[in-house]
Coordinates of C-alpha atoms in Angstrom, one line a residue:
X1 CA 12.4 32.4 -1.0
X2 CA 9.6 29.9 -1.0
X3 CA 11.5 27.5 -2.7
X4 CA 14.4 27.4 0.1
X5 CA 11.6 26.9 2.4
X6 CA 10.5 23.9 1.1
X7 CA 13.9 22.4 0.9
X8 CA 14.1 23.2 4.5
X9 CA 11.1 21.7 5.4
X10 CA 11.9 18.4 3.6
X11 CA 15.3 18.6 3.8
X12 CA 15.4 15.8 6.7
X13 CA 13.1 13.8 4.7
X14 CA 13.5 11.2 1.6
X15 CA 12.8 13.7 -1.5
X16 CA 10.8 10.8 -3.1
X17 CA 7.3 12.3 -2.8
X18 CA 6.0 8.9 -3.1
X19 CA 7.3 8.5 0.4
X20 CA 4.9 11.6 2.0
X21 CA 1.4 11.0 3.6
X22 CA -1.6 12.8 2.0
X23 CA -1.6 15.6 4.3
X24 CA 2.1 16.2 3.9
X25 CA 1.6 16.0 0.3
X26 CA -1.2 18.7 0.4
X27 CA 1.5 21.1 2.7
X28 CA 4.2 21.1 0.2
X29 CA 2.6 21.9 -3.0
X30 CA 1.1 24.7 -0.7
X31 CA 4.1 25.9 -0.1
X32 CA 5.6 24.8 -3.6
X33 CA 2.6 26.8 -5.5
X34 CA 3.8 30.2 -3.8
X35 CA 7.5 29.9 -5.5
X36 CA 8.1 33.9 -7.5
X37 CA 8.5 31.5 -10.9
X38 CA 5.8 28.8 -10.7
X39 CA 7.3 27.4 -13.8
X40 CA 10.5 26.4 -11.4
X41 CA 8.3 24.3 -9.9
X42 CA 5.4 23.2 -12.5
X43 CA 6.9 20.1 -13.0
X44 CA 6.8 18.3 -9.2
X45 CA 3.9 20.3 -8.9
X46 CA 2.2 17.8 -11.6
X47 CA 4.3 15.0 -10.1
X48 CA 2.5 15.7 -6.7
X49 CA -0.8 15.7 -8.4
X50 CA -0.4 12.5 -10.1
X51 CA 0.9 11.0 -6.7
X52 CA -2.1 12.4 -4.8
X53 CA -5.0 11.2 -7.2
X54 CA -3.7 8.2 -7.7
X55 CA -4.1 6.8 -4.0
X56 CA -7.4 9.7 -3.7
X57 CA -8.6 7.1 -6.4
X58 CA -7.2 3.5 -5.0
X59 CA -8.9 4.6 -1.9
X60 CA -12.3 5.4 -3.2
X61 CA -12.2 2.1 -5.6
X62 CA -11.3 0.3 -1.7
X63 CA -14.2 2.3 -0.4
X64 CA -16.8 0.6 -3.1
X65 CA -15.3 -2.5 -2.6
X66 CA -15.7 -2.3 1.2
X67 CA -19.9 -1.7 0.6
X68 CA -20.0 -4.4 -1.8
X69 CA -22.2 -3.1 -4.3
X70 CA -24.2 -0.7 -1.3
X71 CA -25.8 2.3 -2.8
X72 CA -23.9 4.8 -0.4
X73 CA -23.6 8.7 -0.9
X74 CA -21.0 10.4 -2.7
X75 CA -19.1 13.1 -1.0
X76 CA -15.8 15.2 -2.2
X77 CA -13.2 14.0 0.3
X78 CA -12.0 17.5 2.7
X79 CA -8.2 16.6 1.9
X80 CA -9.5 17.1 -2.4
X81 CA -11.6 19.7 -1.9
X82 CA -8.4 21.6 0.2
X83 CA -5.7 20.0 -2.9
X84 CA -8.0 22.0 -5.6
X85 CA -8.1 24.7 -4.0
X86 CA -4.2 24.6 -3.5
X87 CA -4.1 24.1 -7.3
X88 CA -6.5 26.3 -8.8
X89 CA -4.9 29.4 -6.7
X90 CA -1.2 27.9 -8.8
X91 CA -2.8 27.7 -11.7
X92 CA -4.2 31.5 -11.1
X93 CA -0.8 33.0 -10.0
X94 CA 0.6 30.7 -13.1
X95 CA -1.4 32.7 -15.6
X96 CA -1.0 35.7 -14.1
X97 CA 3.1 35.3 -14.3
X98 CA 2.7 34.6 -17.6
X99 CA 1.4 37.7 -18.6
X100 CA 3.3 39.3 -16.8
X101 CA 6.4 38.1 -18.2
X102 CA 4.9 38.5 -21.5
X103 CA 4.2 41.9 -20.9
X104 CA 7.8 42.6 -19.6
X105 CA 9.2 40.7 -22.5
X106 CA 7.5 42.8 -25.0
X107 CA 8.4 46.3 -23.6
X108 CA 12.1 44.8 -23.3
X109 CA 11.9 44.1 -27.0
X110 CA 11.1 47.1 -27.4
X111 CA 13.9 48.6 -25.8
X112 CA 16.3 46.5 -27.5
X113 CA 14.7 48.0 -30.5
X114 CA 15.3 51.1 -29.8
X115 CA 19.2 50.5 -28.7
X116 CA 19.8 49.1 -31.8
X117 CA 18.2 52.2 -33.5
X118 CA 20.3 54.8 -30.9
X119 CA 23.3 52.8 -32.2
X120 CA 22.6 52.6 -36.0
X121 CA 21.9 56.6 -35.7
X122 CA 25.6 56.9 -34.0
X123 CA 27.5 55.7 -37.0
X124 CA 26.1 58.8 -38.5
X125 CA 26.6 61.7 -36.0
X126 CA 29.1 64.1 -36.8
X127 CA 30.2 65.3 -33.2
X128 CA 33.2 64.0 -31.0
X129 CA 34.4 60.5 -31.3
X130 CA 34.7 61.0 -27.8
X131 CA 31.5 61.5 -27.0
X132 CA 29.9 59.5 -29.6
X133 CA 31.6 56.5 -27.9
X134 CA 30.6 57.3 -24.4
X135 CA 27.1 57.1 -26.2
X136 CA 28.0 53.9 -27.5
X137 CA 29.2 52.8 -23.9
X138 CA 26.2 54.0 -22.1
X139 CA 23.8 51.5 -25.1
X140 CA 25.6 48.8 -24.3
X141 CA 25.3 49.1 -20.2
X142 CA 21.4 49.6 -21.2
X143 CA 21.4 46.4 -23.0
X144 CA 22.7 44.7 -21.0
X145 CA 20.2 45.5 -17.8
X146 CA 17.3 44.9 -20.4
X147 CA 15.9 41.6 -19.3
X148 CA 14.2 38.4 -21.1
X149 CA 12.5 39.1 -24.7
X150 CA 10.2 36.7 -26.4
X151 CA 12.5 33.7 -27.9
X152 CA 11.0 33.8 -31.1
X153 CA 12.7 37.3 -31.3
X154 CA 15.2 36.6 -29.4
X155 CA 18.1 35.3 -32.4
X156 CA 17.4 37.5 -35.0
X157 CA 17.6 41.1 -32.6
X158 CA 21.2 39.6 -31.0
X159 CA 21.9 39.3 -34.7
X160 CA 20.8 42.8 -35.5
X161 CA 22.7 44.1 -32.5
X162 CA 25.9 42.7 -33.6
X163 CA 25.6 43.6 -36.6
X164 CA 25.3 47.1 -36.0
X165 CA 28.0 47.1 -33.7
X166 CA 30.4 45.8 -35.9
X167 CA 29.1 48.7 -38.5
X168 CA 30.1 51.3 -35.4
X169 CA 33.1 50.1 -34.6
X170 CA 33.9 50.4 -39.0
X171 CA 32.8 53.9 -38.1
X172 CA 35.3 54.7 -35.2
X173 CA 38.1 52.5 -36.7
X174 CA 39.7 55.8 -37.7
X175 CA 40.3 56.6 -33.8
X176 CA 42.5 53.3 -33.2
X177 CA 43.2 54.3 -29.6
X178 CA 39.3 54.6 -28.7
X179 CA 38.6 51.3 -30.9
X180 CA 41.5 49.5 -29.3
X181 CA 40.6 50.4 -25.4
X182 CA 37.0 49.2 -26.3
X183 CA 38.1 45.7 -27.8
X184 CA 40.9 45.8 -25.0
X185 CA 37.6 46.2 -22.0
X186 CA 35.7 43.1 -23.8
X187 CA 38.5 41.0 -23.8
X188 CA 39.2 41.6 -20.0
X189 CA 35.7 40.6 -19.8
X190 CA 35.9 37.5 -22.4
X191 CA 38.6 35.9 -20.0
X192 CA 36.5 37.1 -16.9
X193 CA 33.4 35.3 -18.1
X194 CA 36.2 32.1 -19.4
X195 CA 37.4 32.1 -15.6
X196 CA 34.3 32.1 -13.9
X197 CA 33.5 29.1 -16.4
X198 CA 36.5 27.7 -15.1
X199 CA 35.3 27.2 -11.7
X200 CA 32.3 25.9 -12.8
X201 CA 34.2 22.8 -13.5
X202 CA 35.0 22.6 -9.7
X203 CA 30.6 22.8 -9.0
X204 CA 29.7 19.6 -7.3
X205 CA 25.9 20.6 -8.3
X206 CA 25.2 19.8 -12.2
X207 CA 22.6 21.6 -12.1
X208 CA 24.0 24.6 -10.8
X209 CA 26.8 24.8 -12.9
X210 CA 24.6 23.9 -16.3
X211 CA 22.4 27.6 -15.2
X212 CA 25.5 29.2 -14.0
X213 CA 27.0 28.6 -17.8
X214 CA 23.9 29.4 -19.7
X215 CA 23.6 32.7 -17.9
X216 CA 27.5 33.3 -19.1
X217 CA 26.5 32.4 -22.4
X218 CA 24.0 35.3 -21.9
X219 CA 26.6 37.0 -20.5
X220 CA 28.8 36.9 -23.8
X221 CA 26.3 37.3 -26.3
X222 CA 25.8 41.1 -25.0
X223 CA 29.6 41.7 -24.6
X224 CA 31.4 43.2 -27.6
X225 CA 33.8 42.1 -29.9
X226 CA 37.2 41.6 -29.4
X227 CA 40.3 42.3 -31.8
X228 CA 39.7 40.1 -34.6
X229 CA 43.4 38.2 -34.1
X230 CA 41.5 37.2 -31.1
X231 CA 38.1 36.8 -31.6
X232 CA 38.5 33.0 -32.4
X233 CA 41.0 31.9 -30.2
X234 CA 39.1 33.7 -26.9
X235 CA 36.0 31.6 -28.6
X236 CA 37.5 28.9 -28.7
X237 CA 38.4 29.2 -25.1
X238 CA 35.0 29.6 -23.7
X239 CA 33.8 26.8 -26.2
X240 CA 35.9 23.8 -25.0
X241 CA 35.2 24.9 -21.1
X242 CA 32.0 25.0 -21.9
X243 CA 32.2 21.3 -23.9
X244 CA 33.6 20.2 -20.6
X245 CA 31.3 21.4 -18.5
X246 CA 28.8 19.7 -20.9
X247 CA 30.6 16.7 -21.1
X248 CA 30.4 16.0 -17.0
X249 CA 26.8 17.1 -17.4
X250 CA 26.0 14.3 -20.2
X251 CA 28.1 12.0 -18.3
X252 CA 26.1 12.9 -15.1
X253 CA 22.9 12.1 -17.2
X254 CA 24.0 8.9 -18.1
X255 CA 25.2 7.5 -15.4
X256 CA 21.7 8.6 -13.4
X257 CA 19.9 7.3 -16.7
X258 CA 22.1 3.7 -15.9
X259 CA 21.1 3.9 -12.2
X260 CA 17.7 4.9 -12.8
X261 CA 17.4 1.8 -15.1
X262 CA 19.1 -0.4 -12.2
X263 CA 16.2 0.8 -9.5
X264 CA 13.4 0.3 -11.9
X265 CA 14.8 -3.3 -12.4
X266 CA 14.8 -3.3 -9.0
X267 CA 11.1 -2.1 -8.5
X268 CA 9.6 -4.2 -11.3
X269 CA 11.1 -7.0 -9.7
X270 CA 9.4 -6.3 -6.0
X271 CA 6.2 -5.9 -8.2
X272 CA 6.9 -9.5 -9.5
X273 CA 7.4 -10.6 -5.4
X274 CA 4.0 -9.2 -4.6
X275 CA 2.4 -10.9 -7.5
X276 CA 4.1 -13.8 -6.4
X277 CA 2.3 -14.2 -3.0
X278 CA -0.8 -15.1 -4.3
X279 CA 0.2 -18.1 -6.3
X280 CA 0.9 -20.1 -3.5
X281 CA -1.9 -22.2 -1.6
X282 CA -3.3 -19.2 0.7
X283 CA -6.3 -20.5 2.1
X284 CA -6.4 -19.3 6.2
X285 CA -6.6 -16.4 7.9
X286 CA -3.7 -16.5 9.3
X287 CA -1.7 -17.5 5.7
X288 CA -3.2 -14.4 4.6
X289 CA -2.3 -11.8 6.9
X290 CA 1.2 -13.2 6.8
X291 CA 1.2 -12.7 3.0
X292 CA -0.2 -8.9 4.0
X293 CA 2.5 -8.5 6.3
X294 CA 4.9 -9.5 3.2
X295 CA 3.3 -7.5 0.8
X296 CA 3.7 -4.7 3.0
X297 CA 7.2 -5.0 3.7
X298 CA 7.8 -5.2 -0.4
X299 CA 5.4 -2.3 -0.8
X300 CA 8.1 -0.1 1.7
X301 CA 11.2 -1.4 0.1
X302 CA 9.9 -0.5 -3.5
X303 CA 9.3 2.7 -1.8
X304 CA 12.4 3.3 0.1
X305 CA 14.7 2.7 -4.0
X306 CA 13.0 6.3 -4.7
X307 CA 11.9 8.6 -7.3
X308 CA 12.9 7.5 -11.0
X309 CA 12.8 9.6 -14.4
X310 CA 9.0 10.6 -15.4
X311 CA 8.9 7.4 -18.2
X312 CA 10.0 4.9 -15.7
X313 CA 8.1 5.9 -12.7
X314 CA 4.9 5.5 -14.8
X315 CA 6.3 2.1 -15.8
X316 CA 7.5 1.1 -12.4
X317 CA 4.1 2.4 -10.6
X318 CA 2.1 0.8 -13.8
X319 CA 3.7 -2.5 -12.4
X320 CA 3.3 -1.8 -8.8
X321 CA -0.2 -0.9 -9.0
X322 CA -1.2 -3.9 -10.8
X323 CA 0.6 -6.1 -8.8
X324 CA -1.2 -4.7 -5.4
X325 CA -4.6 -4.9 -7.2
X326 CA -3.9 -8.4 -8.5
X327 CA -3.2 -9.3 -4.2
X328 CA -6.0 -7.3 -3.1
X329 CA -8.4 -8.6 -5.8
X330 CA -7.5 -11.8 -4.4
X331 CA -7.6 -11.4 -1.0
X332 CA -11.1 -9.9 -1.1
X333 CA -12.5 -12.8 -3.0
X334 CA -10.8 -14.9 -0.8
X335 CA -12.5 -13.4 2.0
X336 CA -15.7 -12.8 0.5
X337 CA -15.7 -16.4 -0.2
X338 CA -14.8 -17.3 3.3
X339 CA -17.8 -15.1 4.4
X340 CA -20.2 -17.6 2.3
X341 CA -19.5 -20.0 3.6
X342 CA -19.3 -19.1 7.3
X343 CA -22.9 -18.2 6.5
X344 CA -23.3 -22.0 5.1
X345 CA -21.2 -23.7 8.1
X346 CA -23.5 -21.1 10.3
X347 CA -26.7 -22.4 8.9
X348 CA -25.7 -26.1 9.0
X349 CA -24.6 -25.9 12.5
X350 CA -27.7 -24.1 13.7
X351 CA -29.8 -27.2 11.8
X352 CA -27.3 -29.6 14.1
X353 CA -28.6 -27.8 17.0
X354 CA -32.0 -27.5 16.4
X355 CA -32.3 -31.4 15.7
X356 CA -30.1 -31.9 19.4
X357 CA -32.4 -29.7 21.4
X358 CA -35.2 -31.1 19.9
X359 CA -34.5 -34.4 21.3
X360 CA -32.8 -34.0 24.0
X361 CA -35.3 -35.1 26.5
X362 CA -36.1 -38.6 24.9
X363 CA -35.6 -41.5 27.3
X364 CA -35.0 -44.3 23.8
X365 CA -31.6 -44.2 25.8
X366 CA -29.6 -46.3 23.1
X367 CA -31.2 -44.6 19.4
X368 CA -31.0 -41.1 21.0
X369 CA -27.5 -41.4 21.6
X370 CA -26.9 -42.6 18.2
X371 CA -28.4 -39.5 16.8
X372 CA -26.8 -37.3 18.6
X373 CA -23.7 -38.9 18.0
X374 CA -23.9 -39.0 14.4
X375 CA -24.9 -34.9 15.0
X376 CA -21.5 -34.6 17.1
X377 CA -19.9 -36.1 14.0
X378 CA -21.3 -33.9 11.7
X379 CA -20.4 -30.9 14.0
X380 CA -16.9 -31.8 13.3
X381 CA -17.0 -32.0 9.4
X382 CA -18.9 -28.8 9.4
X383 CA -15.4 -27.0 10.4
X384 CA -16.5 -25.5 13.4
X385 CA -15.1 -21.6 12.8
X386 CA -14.2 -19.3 15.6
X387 CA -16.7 -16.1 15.9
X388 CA -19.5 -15.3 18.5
X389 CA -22.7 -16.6 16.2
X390 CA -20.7 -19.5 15.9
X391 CA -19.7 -20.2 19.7
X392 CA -23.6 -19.1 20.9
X393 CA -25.1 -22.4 18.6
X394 CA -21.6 -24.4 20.4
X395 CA -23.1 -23.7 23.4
X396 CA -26.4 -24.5 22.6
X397 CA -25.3 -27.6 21.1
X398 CA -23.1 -28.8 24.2
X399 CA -25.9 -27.6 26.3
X400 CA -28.4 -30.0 24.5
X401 CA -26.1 -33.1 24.3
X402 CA -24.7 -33.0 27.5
X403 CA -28.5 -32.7 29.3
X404 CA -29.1 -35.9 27.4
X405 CA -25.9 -37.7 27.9
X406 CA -26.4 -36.8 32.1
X407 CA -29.8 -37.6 31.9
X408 CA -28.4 -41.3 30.6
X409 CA -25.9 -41.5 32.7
X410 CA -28.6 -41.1 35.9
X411 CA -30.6 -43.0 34.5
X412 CA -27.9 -46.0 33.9
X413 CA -26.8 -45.1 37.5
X414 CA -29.9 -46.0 38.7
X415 CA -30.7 -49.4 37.0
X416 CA -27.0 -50.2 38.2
X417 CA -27.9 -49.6 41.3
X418 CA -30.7 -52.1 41.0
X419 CA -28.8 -54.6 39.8
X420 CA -26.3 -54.1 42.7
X421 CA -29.7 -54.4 44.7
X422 CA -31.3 -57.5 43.1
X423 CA -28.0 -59.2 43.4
X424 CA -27.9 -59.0 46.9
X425 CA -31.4 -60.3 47.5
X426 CA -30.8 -62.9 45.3
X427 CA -28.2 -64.4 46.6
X428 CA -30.0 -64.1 50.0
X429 CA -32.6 -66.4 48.5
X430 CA -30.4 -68.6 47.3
X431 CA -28.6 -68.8 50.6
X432 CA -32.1 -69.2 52.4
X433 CA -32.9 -72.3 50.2
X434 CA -29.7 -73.6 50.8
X435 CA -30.5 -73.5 54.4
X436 CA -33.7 -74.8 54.0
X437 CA -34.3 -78.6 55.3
X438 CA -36.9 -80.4 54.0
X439 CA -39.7 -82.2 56.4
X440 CA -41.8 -85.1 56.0
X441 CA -44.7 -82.6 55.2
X442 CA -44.1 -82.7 51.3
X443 CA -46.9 -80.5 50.8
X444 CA -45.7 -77.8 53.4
X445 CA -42.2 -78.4 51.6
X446 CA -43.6 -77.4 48.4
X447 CA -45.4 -74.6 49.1
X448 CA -42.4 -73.1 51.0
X449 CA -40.4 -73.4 47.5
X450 CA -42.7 -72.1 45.3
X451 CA -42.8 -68.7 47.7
X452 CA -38.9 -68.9 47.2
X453 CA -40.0 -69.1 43.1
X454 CA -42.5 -66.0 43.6
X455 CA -39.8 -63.2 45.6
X456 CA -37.2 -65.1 42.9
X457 CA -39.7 -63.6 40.1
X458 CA -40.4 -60.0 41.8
X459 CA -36.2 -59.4 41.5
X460 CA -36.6 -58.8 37.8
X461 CA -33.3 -56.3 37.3
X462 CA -29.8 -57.9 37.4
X463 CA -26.6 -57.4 35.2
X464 CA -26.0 -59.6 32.1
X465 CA -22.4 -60.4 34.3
X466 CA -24.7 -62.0 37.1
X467 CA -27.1 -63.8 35.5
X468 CA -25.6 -66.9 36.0
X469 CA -27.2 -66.7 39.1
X470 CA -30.3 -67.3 37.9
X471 CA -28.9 -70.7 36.7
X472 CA -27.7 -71.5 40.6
X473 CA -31.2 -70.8 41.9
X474 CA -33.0 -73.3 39.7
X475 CA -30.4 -76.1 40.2
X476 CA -30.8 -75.7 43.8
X477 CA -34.9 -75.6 43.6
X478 CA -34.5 -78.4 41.3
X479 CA -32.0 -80.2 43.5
X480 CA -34.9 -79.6 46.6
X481 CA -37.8 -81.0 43.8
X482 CA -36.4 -84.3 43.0
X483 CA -36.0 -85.1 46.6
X484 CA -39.5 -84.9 46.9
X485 CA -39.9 -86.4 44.3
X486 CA -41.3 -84.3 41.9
X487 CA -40.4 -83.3 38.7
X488 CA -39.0 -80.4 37.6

């Protein structure tokens, strides 16, 4: 049977279709829509369907999302195209069961018809009692092996076949022995069928035992009467068994109804989790795939609490899909937003780099180095993102301020150097004049200081730290002048 197939197949697996992939999904209504009775299976059939549109539909509404507004081609997805072909052959073989069973239910009917007919006509033959019940006996086995007629016929022909039993067995009641062995065979078969009902209370399956009982029901409808000292007390029998078996099945109901209303608690409050997560201050990357990894996990666990009753799993997935839209939503815009303004941070940091490469050669040592200073500053504030447009104007930026900055530094090295020089030389004059003696040619004298004031002028570069230096040369010229009496 196809059905025992598929409860092989996912017999190792969570029965909560929710749980099952697309392709899995597609596989077992495959094997579901080629069931004997596709009404046995009509209903998770539909279940299935629901299951598989909705995500066929959350992923195309991702899909548009992902293009943002992109004019982009429509195309059945393979996996739909294969799921309606799946259905439309169930929905054939569906139809064609129908008539089928319509067609068999009719002629059955009509059977019954006549075996009510073959009956009625017994109560007037005039050969052997003998016979006439073996007749009787041979209509009844018939009836029985009829099968299904249409329910809307189905009460008033029982009726009509009871009826015109009891009007046979009127007839016969004159042949005690025959009636008697006949009521004494459906009794035999009245406690059979209250037996077997008997066990039923021992069936771990509800299911199973609620089919088993309807089929004895069936069962007792077509058996005869019974002697009437019995006929309610044998009822009564098979009616409070039955009222137990009932009574465990209600009480099975309800405590699944009670459970069922436990997990969708549960679920809804899992939804209210995932809503949750996005009223909290998410505003990085990272924040938000560790809410995604969250979401995710809550996503699995409302999963993993299984399939509830039809009204509450359109409730419970009502809440859950609105709950992932509301985080998705959110996380789109937030990235969507982020995407602006990369392009903003982008374009200002590009300006920043333009403005340093532009002057990077400029030798105004002190207001170049300002500017690009003030630019470095504003590099910072522009929040400098990770990405590979970003890092290609970095390294144009660094490139820029870092030729101007070792260009300065050269340069500074340099004048330093000079300084470091002029220092030297200087203090070699001022040691020279030092040494210098003055002679009784005033004139000669004179002349010899003034060359000391002329290679004093050519050393032009010195430190601000040294130029007191300046202040020892011209007390020491000064010192020479007044001895020679001339003033300074």
């Amino acid at each position: 049977m196809i059905s025992e197939q598929v409860s092989t197949k996912y017999a190792k697996e969570d029965r909560d279709n929710n749980l099952l992939s697309m392709e899995s999904l597609i596989e077992k209504v495959a094997l579901l829509s080629k069931n004997q009775d596709p009404y046995k299976v009509s209903k998770e059939i539909e279940e299935i369907k629901s299951i598989f549109y909705i995500r066929l539909n959350a992923t195309k509404k991702e899909k548009e999302k992902n293009t943002e507004g992109e004019s982009i081609k429509t195309e059945i997805d393979p996996l739909e195209l294969k799921f309606k072909d799946i259905i439309h052959t169930y929905r054939k073989n569906k139809y064609e069961f129908r008539k089928n069973k319509e067609y068999e239910e009719k002629k059955n009917l009509k059977i019954k018809k006549q075996i009510i007919e073959e009956i009625n006509k017994l109560s007037k033959e005039e050969e052997s009692l003998k016979v006439t019940f073996e007749k009787f006996r041979s209509l009844q086995k018939r009836w029985r092996e009829t099968g299904y007629i249409p329910i809307t016929e189905s009460n008033h022909i029982w009726q009509s076949y009871h009826h015109h039993i009891e009007i046979f067995y009127d007839f016969i009641k004159i042949n005690n022995d025959l009636r008697d062995l006949d009521f004494k065979r459906n009794l035999e078969e009245k406690n059979e069928i209250c037996r077997k009902a008997n066990i039923l209370l021992e069936e771990e399956s509800i299911n199973i035992a609620h089919t088993k009982l309807q089929e004895l029901h069936e069962h007792w409808r077509n058996v005869g009467p019974v002697e009437r000292s019995l006929r309610e007390s044998t009822w009564k029998k098979f009616q409070e068994i039955s009222k137990s078996i009932n009574k465990k099945r209600n009480e099975y109901f309800v405590e699944k109804k009670n459970q069922d209303l436990k997990r969708l608690k549960k679920k809804n409050t899992i939804s209210s989790e995932i809503t949750a997560l996005i009223l909290k201050d998410i505003n990085s990357h990272f924040k938000w795939e560790k809410a995604t990894k969250k979401c995710d996990e809550l996503h699995l666990k409302w999963k993993s609490l299984g399939r509830l009753r039809k009204e509450n799993n359109k409730d419970a997935w009502h809440n859950l899909r609105e709950a992932l839209k509301k985080f998705y939503d959110t996380k789109n815009t937030f990235y969507k937003q982020q995407k602006a303004d990369n392009k903003k941070i982008i374009e200002r940091q590009l300006t920043i780099c333009k403005i340093a490469e532009k002057i990077k050669n400029n030798n105004d040592w002190e207001k170049t180095s300002r500017q690009l200073m003030k630019l470095q500053k504003e590099w910072k504030e522009s929040k400098f993102r990770s990405g590979k447009k970003s890092q290609e104007i970095w390294e144009r930026f660094k490139f820029a301020s870092d030729t101007f900055f070792k260009a300065k530094k050269r340069h500074y090295k340099e004048i330093k150097k000079k300084e470091v020089y002029t220092y030297k030389e200087k203090k070699k004059i001022i040691q020279e004049i030092k040494e210098f003696k003055l002679s009784s040619d005033s004139n000669k004298d004179i002349q010899k200081l003034k060359k000391f004031r002329i290679e004093w002028g050519k050393l032009n570069n010195i430190s601000k730290s040294k130029i007191y230096i300046n202040d020892q040369f011209f007390d020491i010229i000064n010192s020479k002048l007044s001895k020679l009496g001339i003033d300074k």
